[in-house]
Short mmCIF file of C-alpha atoms and ligand atoms in Angstrom, two decimals:
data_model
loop_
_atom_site.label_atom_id
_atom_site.label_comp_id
_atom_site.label_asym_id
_atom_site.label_seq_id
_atom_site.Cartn_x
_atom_site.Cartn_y
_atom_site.Cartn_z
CA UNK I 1 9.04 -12.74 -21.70
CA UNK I 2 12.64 -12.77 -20.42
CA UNK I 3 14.38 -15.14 -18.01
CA UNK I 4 16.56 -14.47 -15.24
CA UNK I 5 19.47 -16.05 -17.07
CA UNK I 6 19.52 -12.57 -19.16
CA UNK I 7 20.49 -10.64 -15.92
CA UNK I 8 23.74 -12.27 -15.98
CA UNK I 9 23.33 -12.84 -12.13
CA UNK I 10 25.80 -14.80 -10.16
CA UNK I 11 25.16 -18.56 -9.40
CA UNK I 12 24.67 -17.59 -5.71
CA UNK I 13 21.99 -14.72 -6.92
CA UNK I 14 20.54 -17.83 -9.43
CA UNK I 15 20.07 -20.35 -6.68
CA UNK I 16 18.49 -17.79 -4.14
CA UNK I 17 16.19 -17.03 -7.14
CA UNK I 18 15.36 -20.77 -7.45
CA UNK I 19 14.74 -21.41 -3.90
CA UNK I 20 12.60 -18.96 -4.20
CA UNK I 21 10.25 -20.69 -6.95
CA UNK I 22 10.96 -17.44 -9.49
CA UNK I 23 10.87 -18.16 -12.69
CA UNK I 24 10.46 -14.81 -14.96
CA UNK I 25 11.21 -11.69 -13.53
CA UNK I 26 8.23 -9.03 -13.00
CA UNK I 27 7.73 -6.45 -16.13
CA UNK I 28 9.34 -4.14 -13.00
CA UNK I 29 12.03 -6.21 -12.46
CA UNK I 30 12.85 -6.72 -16.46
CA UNK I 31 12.65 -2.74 -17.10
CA UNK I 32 14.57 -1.04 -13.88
CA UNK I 33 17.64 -3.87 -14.10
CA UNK I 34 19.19 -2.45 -17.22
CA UNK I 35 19.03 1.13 -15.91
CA UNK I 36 19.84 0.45 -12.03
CA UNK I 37 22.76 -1.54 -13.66
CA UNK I 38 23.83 1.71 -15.83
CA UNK I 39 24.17 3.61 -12.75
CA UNK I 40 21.87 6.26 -14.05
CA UNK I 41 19.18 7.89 -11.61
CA UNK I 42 15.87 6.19 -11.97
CA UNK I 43 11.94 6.56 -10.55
CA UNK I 44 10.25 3.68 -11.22
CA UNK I 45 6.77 3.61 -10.59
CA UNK I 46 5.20 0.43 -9.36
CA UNK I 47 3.31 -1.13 -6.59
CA UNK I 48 3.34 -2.92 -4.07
CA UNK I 49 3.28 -6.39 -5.48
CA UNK I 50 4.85 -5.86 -8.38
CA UNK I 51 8.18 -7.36 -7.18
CA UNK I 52 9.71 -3.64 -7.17
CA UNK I 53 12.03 -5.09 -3.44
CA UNK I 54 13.76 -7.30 -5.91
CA UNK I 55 13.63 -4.97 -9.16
CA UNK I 56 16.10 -2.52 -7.23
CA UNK I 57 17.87 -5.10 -5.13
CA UNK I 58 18.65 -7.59 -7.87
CA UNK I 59 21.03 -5.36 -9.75
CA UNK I 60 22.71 -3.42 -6.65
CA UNK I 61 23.36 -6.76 -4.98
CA UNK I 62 24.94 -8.14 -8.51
CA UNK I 63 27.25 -5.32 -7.90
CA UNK I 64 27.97 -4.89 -4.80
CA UNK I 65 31.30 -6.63 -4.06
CA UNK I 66 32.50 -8.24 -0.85
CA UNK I 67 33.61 -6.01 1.77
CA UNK I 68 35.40 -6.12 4.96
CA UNK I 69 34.98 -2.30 5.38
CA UNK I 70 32.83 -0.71 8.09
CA UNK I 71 30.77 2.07 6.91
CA UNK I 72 27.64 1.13 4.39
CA UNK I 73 27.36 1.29 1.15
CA UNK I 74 23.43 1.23 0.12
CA UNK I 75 20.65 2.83 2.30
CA UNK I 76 17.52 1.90 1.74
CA UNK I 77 14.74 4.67 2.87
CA UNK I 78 11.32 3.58 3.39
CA UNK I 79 8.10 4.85 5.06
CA UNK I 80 7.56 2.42 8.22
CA UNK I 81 8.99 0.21 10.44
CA UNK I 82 6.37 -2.49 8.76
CA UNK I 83 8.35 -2.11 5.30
CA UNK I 84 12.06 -1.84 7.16
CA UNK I 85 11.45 -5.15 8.37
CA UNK I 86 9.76 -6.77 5.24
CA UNK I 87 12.33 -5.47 3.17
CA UNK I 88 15.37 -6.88 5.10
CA UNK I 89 13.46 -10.26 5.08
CA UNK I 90 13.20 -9.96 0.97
CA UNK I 91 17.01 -8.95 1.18
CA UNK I 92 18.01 -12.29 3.47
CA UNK I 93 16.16 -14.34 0.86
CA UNK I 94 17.96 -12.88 -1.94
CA UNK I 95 21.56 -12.97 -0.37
CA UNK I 96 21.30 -16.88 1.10
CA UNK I 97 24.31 -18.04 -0.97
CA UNK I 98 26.06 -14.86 -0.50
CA UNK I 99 27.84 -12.38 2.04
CA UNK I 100 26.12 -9.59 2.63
CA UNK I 101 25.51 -7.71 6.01
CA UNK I 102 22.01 -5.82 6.22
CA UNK I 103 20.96 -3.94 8.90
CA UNK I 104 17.67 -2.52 9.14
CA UNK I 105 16.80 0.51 11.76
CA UNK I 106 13.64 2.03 12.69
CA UNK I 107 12.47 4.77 15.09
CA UNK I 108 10.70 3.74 18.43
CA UNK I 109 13.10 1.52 19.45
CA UNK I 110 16.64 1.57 21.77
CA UNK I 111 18.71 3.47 19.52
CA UNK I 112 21.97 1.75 21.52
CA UNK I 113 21.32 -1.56 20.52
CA UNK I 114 21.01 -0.23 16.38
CA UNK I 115 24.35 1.62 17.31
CA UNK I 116 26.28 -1.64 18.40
CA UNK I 117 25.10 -3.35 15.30
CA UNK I 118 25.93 -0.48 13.00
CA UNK I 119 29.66 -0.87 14.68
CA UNK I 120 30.14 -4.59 13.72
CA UNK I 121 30.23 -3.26 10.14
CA UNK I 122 27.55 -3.33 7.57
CA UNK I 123 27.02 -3.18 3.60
CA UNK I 124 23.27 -2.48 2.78
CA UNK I 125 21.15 -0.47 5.81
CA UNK I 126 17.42 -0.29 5.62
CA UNK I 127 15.92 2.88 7.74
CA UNK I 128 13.18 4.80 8.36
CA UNK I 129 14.40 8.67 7.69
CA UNK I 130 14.00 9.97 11.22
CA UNK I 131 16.44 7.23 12.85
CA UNK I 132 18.57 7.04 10.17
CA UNK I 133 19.31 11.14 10.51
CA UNK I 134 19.56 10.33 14.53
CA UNK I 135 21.91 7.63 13.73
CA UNK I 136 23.93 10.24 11.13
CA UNK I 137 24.03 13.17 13.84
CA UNK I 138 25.15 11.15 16.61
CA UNK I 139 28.09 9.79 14.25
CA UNK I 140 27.33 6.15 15.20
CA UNK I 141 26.48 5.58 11.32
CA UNK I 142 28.98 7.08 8.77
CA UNK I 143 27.24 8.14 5.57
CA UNK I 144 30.31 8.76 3.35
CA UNK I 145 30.73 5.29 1.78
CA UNK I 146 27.27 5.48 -0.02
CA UNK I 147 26.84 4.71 -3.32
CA UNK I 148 23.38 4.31 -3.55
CA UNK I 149 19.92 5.67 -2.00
CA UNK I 150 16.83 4.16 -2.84
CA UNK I 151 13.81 5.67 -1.80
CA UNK I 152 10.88 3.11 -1.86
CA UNK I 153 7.71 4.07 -1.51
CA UNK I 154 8.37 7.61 -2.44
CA UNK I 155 4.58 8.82 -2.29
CA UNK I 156 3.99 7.12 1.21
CA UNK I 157 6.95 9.17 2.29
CA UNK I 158 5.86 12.61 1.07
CA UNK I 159 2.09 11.85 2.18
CA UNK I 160 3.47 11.35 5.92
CA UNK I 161 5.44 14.50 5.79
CA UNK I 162 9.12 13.44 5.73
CA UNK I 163 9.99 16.04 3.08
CA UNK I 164 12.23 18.16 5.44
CA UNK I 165 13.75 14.82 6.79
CA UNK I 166 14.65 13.48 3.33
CA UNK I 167 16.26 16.73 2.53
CA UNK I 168 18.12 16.43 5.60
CA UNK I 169 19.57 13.09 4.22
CA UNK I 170 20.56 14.35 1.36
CA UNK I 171 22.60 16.99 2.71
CA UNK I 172 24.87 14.54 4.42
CA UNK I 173 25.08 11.71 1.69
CA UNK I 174 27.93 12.07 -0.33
CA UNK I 175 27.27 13.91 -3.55
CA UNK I 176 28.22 11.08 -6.29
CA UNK I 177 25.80 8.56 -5.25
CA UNK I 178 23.25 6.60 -7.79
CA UNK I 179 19.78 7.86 -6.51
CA UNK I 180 16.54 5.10 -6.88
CA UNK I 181 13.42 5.88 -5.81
CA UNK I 182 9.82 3.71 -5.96
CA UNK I 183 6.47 5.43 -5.92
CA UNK I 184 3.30 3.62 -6.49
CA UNK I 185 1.13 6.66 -7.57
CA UNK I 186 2.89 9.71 -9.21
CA UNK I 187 1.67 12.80 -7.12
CA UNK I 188 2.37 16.83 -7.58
CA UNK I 189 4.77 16.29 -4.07
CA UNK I 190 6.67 13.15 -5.69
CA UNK I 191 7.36 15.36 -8.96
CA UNK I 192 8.50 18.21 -7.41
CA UNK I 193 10.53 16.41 -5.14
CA UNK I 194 12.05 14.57 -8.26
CA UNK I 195 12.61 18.02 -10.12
CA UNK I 196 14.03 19.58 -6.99
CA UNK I 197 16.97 16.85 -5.92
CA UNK I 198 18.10 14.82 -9.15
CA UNK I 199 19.14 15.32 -12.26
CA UNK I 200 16.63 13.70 -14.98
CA UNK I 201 16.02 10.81 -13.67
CA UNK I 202 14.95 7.73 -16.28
CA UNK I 203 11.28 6.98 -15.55
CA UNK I 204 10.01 3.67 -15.55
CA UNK I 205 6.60 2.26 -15.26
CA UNK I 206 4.71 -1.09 -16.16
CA UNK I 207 2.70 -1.02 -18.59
CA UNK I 208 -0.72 0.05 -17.66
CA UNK I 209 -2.82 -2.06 -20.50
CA UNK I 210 -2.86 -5.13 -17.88
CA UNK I 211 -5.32 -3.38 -16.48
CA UNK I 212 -8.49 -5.14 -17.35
CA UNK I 213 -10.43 -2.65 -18.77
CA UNK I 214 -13.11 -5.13 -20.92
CA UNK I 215 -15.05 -5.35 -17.24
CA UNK I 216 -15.29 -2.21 -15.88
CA UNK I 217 -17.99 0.23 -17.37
CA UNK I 218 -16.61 3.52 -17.27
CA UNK I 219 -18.79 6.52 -17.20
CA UNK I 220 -18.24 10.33 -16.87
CA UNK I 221 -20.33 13.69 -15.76
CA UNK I 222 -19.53 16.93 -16.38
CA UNK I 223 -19.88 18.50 -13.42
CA UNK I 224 -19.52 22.44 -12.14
CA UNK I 225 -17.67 22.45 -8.94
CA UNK I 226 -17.30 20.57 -5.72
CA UNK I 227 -20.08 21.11 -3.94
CA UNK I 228 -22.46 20.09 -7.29
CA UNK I 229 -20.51 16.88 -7.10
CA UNK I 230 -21.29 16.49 -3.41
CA UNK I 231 -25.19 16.37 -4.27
CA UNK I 232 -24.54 14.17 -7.06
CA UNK I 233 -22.78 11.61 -5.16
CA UNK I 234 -25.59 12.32 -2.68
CA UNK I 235 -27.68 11.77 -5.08
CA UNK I 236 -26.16 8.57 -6.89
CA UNK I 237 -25.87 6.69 -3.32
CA UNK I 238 -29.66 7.40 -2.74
CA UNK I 239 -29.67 3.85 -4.18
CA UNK I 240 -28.43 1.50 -1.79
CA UNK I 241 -28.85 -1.58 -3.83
CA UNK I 242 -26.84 -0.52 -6.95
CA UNK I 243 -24.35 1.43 -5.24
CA UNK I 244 -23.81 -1.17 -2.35
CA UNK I 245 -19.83 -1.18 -2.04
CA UNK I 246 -18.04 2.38 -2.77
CA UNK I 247 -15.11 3.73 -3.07
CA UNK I 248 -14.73 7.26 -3.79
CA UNK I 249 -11.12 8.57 -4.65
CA UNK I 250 -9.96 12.22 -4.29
CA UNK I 251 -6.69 13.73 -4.79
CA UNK I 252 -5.88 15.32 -1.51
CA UNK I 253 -6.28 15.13 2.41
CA UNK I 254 -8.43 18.74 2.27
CA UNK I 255 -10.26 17.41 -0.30
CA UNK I 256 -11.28 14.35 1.63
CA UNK I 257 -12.13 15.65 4.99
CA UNK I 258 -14.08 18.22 3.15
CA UNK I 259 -16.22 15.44 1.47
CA UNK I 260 -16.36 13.57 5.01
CA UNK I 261 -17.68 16.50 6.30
CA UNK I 262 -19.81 17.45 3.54
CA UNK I 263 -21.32 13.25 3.48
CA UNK I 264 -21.09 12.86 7.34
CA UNK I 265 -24.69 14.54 8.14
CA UNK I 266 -26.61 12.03 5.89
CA UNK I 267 -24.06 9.08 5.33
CA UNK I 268 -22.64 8.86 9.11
CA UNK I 269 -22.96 4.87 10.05
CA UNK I 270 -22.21 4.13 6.50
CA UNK I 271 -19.09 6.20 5.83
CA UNK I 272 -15.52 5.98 6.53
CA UNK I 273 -12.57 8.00 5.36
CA UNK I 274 -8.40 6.92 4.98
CA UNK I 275 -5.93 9.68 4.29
CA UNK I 276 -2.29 10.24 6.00
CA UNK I 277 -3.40 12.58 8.87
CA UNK I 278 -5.52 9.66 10.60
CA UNK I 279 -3.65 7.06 12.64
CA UNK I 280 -2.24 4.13 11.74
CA UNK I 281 -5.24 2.53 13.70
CA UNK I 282 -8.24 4.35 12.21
CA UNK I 283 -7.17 3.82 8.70
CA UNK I 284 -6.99 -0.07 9.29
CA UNK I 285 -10.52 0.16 11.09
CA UNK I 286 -11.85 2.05 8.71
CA UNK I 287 -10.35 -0.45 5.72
CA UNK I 288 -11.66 -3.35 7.61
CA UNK I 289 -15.39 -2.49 8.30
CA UNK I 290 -14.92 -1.36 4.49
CA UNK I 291 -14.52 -4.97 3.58
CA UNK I 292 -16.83 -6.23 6.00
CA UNK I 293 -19.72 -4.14 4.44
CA UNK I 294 -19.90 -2.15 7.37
CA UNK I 295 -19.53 0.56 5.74
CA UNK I 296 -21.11 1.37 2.39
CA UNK I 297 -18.40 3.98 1.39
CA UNK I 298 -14.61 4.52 1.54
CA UNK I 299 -13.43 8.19 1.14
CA UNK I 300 -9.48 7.82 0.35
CA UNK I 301 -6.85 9.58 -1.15
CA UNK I 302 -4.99 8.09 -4.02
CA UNK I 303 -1.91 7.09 -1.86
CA UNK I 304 -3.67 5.47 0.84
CA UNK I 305 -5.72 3.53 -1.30
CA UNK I 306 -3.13 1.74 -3.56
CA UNK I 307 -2.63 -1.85 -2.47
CA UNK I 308 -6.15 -2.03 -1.05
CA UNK I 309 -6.82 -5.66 -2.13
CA UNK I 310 -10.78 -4.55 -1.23
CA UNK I 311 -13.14 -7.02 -2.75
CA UNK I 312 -16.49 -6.70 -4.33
CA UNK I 313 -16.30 -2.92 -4.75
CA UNK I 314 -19.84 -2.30 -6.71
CA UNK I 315 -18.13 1.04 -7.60
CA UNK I 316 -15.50 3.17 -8.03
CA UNK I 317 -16.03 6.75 -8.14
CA UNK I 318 -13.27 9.38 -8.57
CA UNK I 319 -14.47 12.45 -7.90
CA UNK I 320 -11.78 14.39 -9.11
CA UNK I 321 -10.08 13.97 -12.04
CA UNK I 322 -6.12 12.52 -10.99
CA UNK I 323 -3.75 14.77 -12.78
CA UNK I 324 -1.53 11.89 -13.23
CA UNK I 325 -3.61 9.27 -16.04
CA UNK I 326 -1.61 6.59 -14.67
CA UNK I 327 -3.51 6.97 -11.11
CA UNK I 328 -7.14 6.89 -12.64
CA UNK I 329 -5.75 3.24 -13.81
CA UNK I 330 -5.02 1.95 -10.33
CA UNK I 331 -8.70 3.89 -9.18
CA UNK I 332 -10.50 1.97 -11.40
CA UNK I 333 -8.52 -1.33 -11.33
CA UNK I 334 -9.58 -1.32 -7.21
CA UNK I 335 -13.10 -2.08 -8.69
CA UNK I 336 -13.90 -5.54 -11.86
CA UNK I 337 -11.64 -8.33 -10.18
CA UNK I 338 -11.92 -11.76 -11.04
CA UNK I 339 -15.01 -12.44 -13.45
CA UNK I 340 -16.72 -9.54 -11.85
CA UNK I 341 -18.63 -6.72 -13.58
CA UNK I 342 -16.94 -3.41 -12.48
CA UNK I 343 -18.42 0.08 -12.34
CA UNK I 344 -16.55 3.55 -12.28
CA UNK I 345 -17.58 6.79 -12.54
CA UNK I 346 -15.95 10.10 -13.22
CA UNK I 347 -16.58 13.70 -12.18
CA UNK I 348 -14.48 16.30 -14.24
CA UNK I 349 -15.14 19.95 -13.75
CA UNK I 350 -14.57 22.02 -17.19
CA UNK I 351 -11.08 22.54 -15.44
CA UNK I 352 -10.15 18.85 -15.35
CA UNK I 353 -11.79 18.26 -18.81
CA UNK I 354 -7.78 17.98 -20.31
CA UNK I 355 -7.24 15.68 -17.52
CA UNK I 356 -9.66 13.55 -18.79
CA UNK I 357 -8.65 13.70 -21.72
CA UNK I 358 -5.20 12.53 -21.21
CA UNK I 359 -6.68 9.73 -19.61
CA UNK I 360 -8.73 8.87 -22.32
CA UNK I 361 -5.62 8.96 -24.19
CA UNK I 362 -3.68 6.89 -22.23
CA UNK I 363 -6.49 4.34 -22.83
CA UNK I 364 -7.20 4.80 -26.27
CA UNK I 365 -11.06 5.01 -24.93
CA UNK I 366 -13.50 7.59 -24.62
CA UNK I 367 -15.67 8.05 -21.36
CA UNK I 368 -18.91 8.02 -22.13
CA UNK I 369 -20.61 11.13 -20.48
CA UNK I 370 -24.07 11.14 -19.13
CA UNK I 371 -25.93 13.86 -19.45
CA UNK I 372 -26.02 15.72 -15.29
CA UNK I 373 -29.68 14.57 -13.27
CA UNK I 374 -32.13 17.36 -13.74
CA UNK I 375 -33.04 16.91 -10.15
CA UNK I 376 -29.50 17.46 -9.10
CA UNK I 377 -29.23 21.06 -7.23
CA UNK I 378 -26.57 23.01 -8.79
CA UNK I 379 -24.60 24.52 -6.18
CA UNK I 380 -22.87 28.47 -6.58
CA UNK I 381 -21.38 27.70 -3.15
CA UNK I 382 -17.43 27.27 -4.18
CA UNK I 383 -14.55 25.74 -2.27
CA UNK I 384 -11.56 28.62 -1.36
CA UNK I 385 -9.53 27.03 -3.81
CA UNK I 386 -12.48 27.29 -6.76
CA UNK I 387 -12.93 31.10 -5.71
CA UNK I 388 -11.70 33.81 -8.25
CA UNK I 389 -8.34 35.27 -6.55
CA UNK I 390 -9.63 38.40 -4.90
CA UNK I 391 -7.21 41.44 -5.11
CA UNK I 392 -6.36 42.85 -1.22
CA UNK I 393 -5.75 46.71 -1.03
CA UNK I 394 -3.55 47.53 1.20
CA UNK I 395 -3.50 44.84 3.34
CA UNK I 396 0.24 44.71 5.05
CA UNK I 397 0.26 40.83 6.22
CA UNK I 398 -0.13 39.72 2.66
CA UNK I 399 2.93 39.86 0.16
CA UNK I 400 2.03 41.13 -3.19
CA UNK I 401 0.66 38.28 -5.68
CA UNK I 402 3.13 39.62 -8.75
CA UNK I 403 0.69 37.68 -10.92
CA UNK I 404 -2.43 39.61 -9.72
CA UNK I 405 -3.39 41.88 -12.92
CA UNK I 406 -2.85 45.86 -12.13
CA UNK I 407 -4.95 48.61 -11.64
CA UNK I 408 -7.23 50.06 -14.41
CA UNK I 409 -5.32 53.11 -16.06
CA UNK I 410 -6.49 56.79 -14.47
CA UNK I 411 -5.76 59.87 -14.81
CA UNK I 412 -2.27 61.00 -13.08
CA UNK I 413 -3.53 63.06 -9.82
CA UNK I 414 -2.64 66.73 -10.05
CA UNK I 415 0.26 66.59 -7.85
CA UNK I 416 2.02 63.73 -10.61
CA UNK I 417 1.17 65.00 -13.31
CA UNK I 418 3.25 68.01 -12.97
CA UNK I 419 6.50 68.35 -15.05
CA UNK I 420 9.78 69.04 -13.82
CA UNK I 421 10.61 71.99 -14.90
CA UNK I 422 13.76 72.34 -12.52
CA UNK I 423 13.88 74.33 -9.20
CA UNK I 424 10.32 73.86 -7.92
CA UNK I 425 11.07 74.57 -4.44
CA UNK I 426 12.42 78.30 -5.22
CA UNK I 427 9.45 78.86 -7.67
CA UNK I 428 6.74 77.65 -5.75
CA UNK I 429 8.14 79.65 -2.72
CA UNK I 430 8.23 82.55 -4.53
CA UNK I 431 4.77 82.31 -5.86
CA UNK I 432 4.34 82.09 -2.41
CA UNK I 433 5.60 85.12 -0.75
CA UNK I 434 6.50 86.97 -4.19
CA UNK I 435 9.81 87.25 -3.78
CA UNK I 436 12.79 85.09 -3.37
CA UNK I 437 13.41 83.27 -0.42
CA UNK I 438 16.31 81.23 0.32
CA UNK I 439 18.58 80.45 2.87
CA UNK I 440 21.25 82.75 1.12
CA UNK I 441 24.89 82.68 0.60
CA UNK I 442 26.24 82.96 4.58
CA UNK I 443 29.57 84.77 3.39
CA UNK I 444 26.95 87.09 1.21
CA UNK I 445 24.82 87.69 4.28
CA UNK I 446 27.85 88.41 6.50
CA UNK I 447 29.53 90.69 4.39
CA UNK I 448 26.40 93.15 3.82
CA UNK I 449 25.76 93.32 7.53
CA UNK I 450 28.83 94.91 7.85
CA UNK I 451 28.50 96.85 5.60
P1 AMP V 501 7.10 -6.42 -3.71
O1 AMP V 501 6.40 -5.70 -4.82
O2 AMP V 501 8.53 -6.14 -3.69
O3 AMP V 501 6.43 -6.16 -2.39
O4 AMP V 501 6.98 -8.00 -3.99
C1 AMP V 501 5.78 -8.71 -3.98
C2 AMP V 501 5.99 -10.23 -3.85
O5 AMP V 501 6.38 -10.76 -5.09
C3 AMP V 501 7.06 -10.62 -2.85
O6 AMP V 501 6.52 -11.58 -1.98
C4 AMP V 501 8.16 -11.19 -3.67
O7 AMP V 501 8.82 -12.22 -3.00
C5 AMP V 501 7.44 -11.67 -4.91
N1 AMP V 501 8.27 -11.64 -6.13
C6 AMP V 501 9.24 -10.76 -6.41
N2 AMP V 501 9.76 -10.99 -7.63
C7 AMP V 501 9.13 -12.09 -8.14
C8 AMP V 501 9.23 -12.81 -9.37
N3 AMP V 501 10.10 -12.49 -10.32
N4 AMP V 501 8.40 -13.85 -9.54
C9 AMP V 501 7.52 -14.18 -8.59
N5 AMP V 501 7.35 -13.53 -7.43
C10 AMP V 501 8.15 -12.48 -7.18
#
């Protein structure tokens, strides 16, 4: 394990760090310094609670060198005003002993009184995107001393539909900046966002074998398609005692209403559901009468759910298969805290069996499958996205899917399969009438009539 005396910090940086009580930095912390330091792009993907505030601000703030100047040099973008604050506060611990001016700026709030503070001059600015792109437009805040952007909470940000405000923010930062970004769970959005905006980033992420996978049982079903995994979750809950505490993972908002909707009719008192497009305020009920036992099951979505400290969980169930093997870690790890038994299950359709398999490879263990309940119904009903692609004719709202296979060969029809043979029009005209007609040479015509 490494010490903090291998950052090279300053003595003010050391004796924040002490005051602190910090005595080895977090396996975040150890991995992203070296890189941040480098200057290179970076992802790192950790949690909250894995000390990633301090693994990006250690090195920037080891950098950053006192200014008199105005404008800021590091903007930090996160999710909510929650995080804005608590990541100022983590900044203020780490710059006691030194001068630093941090600012952080959120949305629902007078917008004058962030304005007068941006004037006095600032170095590091924490925002939420939408106010920091108000602040930008109305030229209170000048963007063109930035060196650095981190992102935190990359995932959260995507999930609550801030793409087109990120990409905003971009567009107005100066182009040679160092670009950090924190997601907890890698999703399809967070990649393509990544692929989209920076050039190869270095990706970092903890190690995953602290998970403690000696006490959860893992098991697996192969199972046809949604709705067959909707009566065999129907049918697994059927016993209340076993399954008394539940949390069922799936990868998307559609996915998870269509499960609420799907449990609602027989599981209503007992079930809740968290994804982004419920307030702020139904998530947290729904989390809390979770805990309480309330409720016997927790629909969520991988990003809402990391961080749940939810205790007791008799099982986890993911009832998809995460495309990223890294996020059926954090699933299962929700379930087998402290000296307590835990109990996962899997459903992979034959289309997520690879998935499965990387995840098995990522563990160096093999689900064990159990062989699908007899009594189980096997649905044929499929979900629109399980449905072969069915090929429109000639229907003009749709573009053309360019990857839809063509038409069967046929015959030409009689009216192709002619051959040029040059002149058509004179030579079906005269077939016609049986003699030539054309419009004639007018000079020809002229000059005859005289005659
Ligand atoms: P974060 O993941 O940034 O939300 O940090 C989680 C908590 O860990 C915060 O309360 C930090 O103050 C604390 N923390 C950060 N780095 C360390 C460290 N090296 N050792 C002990 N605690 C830390």
């Amino acid at each position: 394990m490494s010490t903090f005396k291998e950052f090279n910090l300053s003595n003010q940086l050391n004796y924040a760090i002490d005051d602190l009580g910090f005595v080895n930095p977090t396996p975040i912390q150890e991995k992203s310094f070296p890189v941040i330091l480098s200057g290179k792009d970076m992802v790192g993907i950790a949690q909250t609670g894995t000390g990633k505030t301090f693994a990006y601000m250690l090195p920037i703030l080891r950098e950053l060198k006192f200014s008199k100047q105005l404008t800021p040099r590091v903007l930090v973008l996160v999710p909510t005003r929650e995080l804005v604050l608590q990541v100022v506060e983590e900044i203020e611990k780490l710059s006691t002993y030194i001068n630093v001016r941090v600012l952080g700026v959120y949305g629902g709030t007078n917008i004058n009184t962030q304005k007068q503070a941006i004037a006095q001059g600032i170095d590091i600015i924490v925002a939420t995107p939408g106010r920091l792109y108000d602040l930008a437009l109305s030229r209170a805040l000048k963007l063109k001393s930035m060196q650095k952007l981190v992102i935190d909470e990359v995932d959260v940000m995507l999930d609550l539909g801030f793409r087109f405000q990120l990409m905003n923010i971009f567009e107005i930062l100066p182009e040679r900046r160092q670009n950090i970004m924190f997601s907890a769970t890698m999703t399809d959005d967070v990649e393509k966002l990544i692929n989209d905006y920076f050039i190869v980033p270095e990706k970092i992420s903890i190690a995953v074998s602290g998970t403690p996978l000696d006490n959860i049982s893992q098991q697996g079903y192969s199972v046809p398609n949604f709705y067959t995994k909707v009566n065999l979750l129907i049918h697994l809950l059927k016993d209340k005692d076993e399954f008394n505490k539940v949390l069922v993972f799936v990868s998307n908002k559609k996915s998870a209403d269509r499960l609420f909707e799907a449990l609602q009719e027989i599981y209503d008192s007992e079930l809740c559901v968290i994804h982004s497009n419920k307030t702020q305020n139904y998530r947290i009920r729904s989390i809390r009468q979770f805990d309480a036992g309330e409720n016997r099951i927790l629909v969520a979505t991988d990003v809402m759910a990391r961080g749940l400290d939810l205790d007791e969980i008799s099982h986890v169930i993911n009832f998809d298969t995460p495309s990223f093997p890294e996020n059926y870690m954090h699933r299962i790890g929700r379930t087998g805290r402290a000296e307590h038994e835990g109990k996962t299950i899997l459903f992979f359709t034959e289309r997520e069996k690879q998935l499965k398999e990387s995840i098995e490879g990522l563990m160096k263990y093999e689900i064990p499958t159990i062989e699908f309940p007899i009594e189980v119904e096997i649905s044929d009903q499929l979900t629109p996205e399980e449905r072969p692609k069915e090929v429109e004719i000639n229907n003009p709202h749709k573009k053309n899917d360019l990857d839809a296979p063509g038409p069967a060969f046929h015959e030409k029809s009689e009216k192709n399969s002619k051959t040029n043979q040059g002149g058509s029009y004179r030579r079906e005209i005269a077939k016609k009438y049986k003699k030539p007609k054309t419009r004639g040479d007018k000079n020809y015509n002229k000059r005859n009539k005289k005659k």
